mmCIF file with all atom_site columns, C-alpha atoms in Angstrom:
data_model
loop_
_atom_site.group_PDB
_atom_site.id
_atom_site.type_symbol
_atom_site.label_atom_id
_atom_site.label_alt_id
_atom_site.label_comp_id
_atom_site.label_asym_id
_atom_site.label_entity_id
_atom_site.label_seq_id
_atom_site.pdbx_PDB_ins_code
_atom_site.Cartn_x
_atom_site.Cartn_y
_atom_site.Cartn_z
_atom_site.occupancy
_atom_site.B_iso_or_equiv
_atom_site.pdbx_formal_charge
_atom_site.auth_seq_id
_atom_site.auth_comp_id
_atom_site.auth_asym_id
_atom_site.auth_atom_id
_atom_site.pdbx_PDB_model_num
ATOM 1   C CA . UNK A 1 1   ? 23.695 44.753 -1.265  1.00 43.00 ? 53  UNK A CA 1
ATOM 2   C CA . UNK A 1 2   ? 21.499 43.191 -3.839  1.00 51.00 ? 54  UNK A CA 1
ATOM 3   C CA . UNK A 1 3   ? 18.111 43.345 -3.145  1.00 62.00 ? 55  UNK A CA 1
ATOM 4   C CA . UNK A 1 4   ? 16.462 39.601 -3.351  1.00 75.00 ? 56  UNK A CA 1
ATOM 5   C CA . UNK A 1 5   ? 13.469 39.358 -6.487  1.00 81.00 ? 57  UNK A CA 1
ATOM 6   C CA . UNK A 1 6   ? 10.223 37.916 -6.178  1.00 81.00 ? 58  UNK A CA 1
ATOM 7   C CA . UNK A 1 7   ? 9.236  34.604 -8.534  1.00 81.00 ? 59  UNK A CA 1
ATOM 8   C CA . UNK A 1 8   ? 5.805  33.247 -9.341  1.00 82.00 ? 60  UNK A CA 1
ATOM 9   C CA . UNK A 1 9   ? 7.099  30.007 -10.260 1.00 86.00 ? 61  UNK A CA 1
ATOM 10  C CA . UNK A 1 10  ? 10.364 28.282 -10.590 1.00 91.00 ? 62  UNK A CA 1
ATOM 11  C CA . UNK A 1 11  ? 10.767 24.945 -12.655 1.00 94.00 ? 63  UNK A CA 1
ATOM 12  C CA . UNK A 1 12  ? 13.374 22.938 -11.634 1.00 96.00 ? 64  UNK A CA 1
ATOM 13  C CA . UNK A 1 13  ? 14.655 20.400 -14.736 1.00 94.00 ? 65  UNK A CA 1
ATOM 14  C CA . UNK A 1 14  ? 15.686 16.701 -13.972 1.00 96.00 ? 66  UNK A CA 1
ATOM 15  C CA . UNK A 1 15  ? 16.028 14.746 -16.655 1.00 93.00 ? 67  UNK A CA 1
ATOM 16  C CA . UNK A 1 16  ? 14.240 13.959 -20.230 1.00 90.00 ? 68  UNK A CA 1
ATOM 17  C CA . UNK A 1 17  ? 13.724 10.605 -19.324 1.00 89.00 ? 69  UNK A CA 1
ATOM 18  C CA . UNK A 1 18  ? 10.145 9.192  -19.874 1.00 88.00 ? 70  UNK A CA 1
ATOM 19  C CA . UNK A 1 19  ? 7.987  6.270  -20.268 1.00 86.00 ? 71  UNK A CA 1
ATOM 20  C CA . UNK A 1 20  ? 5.519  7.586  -23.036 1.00 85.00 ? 72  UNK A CA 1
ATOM 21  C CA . UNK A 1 21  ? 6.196  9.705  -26.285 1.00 79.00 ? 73  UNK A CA 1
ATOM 22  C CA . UNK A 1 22  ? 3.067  11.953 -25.334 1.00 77.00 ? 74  UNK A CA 1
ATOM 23  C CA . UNK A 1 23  ? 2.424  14.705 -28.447 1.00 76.00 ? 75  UNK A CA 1
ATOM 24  C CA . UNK A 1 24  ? 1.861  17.377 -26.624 1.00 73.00 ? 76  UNK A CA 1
ATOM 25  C CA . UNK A 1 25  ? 5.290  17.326 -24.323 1.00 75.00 ? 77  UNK A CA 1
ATOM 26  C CA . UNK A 1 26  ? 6.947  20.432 -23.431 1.00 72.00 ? 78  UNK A CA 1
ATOM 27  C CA . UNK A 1 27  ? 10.020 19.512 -22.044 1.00 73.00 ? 79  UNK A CA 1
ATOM 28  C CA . UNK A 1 28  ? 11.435 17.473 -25.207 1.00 69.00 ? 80  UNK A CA 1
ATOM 29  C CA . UNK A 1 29  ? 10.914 14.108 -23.912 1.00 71.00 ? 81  UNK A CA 1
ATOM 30  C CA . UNK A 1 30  ? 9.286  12.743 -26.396 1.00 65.00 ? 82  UNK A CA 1
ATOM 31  C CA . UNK A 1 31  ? 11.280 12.873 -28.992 1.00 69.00 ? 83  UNK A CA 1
ATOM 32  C CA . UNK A 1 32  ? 14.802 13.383 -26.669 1.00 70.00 ? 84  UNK A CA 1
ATOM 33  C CA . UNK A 1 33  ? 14.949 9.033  -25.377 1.00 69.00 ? 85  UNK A CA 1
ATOM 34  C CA . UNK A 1 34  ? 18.420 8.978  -23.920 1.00 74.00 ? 86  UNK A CA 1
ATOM 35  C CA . UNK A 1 35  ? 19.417 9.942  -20.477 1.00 81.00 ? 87  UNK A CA 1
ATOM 36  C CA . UNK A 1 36  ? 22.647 11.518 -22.076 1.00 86.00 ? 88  UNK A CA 1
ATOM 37  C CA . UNK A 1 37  ? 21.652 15.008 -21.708 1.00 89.00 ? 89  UNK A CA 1
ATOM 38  C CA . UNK A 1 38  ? 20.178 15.419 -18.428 1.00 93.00 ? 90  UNK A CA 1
ATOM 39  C CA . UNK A 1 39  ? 21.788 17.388 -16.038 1.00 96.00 ? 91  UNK A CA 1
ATOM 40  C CA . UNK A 1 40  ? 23.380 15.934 -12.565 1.00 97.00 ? 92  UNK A CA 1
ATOM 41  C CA . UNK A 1 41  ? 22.491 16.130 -9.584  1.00 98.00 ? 93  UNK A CA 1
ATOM 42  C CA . UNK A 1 42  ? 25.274 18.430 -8.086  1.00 98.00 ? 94  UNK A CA 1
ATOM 43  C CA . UNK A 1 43  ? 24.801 21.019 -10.945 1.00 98.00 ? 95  UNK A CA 1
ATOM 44  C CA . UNK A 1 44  ? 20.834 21.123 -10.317 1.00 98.00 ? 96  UNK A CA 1
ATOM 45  C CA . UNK A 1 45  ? 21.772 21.726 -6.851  1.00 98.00 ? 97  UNK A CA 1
ATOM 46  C CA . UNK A 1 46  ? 24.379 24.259 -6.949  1.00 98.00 ? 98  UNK A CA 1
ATOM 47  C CA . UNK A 1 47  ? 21.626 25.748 -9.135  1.00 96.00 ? 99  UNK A CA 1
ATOM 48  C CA . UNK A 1 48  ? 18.860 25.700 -6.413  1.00 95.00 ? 100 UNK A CA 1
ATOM 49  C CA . UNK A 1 49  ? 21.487 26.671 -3.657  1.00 95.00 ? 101 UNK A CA 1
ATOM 50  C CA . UNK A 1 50  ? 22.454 29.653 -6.220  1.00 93.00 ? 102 UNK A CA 1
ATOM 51  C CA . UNK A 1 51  ? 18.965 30.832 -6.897  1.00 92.00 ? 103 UNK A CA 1
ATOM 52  C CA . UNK A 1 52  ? 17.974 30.987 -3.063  1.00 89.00 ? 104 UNK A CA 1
ATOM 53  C CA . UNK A 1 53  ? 20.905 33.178 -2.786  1.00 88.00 ? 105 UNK A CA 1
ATOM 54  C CA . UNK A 1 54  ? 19.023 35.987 -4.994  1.00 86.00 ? 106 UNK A CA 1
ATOM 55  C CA . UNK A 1 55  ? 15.438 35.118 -4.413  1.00 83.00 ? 107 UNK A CA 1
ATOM 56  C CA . UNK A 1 56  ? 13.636 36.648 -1.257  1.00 73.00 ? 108 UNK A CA 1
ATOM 57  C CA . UNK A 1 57  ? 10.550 34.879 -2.485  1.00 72.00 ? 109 UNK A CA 1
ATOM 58  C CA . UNK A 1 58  ? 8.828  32.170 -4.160  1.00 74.00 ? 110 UNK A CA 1
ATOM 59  C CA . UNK A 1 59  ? 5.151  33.349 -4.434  1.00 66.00 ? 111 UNK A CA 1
ATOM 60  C CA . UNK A 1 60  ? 3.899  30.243 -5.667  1.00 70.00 ? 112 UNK A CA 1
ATOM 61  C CA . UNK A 1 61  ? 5.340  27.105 -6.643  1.00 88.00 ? 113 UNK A CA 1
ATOM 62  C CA . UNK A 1 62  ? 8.617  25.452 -7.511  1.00 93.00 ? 114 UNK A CA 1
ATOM 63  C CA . UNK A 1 63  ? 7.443  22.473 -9.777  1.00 94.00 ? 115 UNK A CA 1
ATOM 64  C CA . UNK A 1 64  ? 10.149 19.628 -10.785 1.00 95.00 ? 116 UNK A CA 1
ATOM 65  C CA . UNK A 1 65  ? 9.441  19.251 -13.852 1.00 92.00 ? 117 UNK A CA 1
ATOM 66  C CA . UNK A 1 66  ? 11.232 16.960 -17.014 1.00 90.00 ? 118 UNK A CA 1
ATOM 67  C CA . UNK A 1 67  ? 10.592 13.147 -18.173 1.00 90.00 ? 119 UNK A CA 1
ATOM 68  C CA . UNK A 1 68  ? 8.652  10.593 -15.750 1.00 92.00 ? 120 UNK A CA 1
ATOM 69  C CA . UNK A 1 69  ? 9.385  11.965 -12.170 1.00 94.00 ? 121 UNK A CA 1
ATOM 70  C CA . UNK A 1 70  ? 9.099  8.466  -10.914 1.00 96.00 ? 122 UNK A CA 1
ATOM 71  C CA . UNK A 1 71  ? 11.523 7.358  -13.048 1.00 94.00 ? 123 UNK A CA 1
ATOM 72  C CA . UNK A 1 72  ? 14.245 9.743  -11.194 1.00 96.00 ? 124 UNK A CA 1
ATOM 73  C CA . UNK A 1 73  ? 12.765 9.346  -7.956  1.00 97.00 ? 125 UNK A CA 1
ATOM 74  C CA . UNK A 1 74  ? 15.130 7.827  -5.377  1.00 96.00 ? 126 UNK A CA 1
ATOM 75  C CA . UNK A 1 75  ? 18.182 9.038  -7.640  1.00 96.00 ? 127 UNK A CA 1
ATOM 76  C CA . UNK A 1 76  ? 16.967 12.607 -8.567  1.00 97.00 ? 128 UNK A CA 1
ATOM 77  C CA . UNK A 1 77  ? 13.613 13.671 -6.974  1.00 98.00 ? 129 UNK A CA 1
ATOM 78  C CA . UNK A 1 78  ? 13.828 12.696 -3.277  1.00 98.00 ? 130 UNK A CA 1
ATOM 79  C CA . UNK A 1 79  ? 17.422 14.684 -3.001  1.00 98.00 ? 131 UNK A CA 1
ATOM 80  C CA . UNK A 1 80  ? 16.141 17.597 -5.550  1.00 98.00 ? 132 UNK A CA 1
ATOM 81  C CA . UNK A 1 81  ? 13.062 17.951 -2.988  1.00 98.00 ? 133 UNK A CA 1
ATOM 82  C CA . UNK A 1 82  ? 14.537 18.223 0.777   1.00 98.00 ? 134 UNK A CA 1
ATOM 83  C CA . UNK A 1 83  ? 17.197 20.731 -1.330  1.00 97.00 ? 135 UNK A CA 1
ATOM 84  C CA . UNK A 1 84  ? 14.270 22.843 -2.381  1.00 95.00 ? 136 UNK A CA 1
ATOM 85  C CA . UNK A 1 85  ? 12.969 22.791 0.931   1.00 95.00 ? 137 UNK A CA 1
ATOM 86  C CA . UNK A 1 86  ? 16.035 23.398 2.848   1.00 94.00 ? 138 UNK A CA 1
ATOM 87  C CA . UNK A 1 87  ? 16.558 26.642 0.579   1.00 92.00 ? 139 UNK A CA 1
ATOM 88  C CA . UNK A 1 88  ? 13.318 27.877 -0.166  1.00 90.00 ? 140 UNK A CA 1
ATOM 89  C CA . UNK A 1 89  ? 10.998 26.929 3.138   1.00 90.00 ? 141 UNK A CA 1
ATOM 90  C CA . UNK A 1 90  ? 8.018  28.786 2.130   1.00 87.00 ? 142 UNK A CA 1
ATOM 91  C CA . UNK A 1 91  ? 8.006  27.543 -1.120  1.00 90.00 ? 143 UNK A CA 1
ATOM 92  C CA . UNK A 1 92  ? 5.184  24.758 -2.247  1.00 94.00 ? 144 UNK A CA 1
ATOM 93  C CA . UNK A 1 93  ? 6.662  22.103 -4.167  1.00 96.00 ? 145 UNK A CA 1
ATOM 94  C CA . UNK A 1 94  ? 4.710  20.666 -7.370  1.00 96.00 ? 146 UNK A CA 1
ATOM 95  C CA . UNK A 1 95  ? 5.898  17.244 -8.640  1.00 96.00 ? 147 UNK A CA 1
ATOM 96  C CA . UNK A 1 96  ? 4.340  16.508 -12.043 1.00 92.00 ? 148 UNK A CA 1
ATOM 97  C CA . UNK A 1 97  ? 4.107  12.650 -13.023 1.00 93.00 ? 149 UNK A CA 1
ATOM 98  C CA . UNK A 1 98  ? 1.922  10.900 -15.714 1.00 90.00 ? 150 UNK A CA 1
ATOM 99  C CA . UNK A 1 99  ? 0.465  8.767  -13.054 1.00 92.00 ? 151 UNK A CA 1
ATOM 100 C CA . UNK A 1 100 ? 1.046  5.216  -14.814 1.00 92.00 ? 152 UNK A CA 1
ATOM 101 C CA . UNK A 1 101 ? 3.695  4.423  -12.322 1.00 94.00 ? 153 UNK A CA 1
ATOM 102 C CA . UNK A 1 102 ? 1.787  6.013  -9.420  1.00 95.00 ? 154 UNK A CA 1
ATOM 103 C CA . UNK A 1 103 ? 0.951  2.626  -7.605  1.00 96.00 ? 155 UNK A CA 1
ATOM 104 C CA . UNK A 1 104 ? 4.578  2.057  -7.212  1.00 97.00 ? 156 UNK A CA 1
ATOM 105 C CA . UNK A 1 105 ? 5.342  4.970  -5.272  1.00 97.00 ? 157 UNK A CA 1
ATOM 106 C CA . UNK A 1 106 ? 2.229  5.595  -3.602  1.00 96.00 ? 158 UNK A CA 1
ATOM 107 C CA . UNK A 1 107 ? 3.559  5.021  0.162   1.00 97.00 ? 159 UNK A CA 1
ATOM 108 C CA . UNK A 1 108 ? 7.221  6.507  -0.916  1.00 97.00 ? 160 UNK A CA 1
ATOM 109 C CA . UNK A 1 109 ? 5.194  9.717  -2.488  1.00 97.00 ? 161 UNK A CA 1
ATOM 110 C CA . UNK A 1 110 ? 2.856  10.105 0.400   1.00 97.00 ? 162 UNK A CA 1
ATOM 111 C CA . UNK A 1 111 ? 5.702  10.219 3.158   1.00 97.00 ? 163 UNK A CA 1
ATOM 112 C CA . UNK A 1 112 ? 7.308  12.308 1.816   1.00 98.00 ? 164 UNK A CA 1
ATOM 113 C CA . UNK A 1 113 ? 4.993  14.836 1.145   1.00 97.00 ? 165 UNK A CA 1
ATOM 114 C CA . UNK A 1 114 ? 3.735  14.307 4.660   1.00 97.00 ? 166 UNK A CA 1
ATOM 115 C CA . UNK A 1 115 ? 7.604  14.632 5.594   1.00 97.00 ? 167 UNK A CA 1
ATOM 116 C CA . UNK A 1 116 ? 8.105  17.880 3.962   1.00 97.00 ? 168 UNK A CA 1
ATOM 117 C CA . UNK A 1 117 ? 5.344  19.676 3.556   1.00 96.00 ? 169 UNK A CA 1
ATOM 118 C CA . UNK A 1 118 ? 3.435  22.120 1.313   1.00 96.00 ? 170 UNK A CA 1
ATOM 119 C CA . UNK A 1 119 ? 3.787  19.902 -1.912  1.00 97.00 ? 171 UNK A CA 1
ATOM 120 C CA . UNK A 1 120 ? 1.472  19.016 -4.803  1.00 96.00 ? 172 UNK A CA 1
ATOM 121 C CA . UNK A 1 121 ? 0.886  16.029 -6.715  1.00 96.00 ? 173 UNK A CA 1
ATOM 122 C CA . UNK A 1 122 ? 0.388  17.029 -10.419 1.00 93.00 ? 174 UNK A CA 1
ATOM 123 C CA . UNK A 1 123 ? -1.072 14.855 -12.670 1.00 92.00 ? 175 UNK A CA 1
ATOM 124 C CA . UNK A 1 124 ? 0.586  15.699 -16.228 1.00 83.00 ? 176 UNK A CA 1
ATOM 125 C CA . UNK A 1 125 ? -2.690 16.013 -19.368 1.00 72.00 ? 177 UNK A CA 1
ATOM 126 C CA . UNK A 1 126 ? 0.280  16.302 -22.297 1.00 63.00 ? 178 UNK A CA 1
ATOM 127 C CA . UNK A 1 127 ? -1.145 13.162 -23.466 1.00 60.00 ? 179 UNK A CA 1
ATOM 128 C CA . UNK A 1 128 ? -3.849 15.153 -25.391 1.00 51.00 ? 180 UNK A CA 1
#
């Protein structure tokens, strides 16, 4: 039997999606503006289902991480987030936004982290 590994951190991708173009972007999104090459929602599943099956431990944080969150957010983030939770329980869970469409989602954002638990609203600084 295959003893389970420890992580620090875990980044789960969503999509390269964004509102901005910021210079200092790690993911690709701003110079990637097409939706064609994220990856769906099953396979970013199967991937979190197929990672808890190996990992005894998250010590940190599993941060969703890609374009604008909020631009995923009913589609992609809400699902990718109970997932996380379901699999990992212990984990925290750090959602990383630019914050311009913030006042949107405040009540959506705030429920659910309330709903969930042990999560962390990440304000993204690429823009310098």
């Amino acid at each position: 039997m295959m003893q389970g590994i420890t992580l620090d951190v875990v980044d789960v991708f969503y999509g390269h999606n964004c509102n901005l173009a910021c210079v200092g972007c790690n993911t690709g999104c701003d110079i990637i503006n097409t939706t064609k090459y994220d990856p769906s929602l099953d396979s970013i599943l199967l991937s979190i289902t197929d990672l808890s099956k190996h990992v005894q431990n998250i010590k940190q944080v599993v941060s969703l991480v890609g374009g604008e969150l909020l631009l995923y957010w009913k589609d992609k983030v809400v699902p990718i987030i109970h997932h996380v939770r379901e699999k990992m329980p212990l984990a925290c869970i750090a959602i990383v936004t630019n914050g311009l469409l913030l006042h949107k989602f405040e009540d959506d954002i705030l429920k659910l982290m309330s709903t969930v638990g042990n999560m962390k609203l990440v304000i993204s600084d690429h823009l310098y």
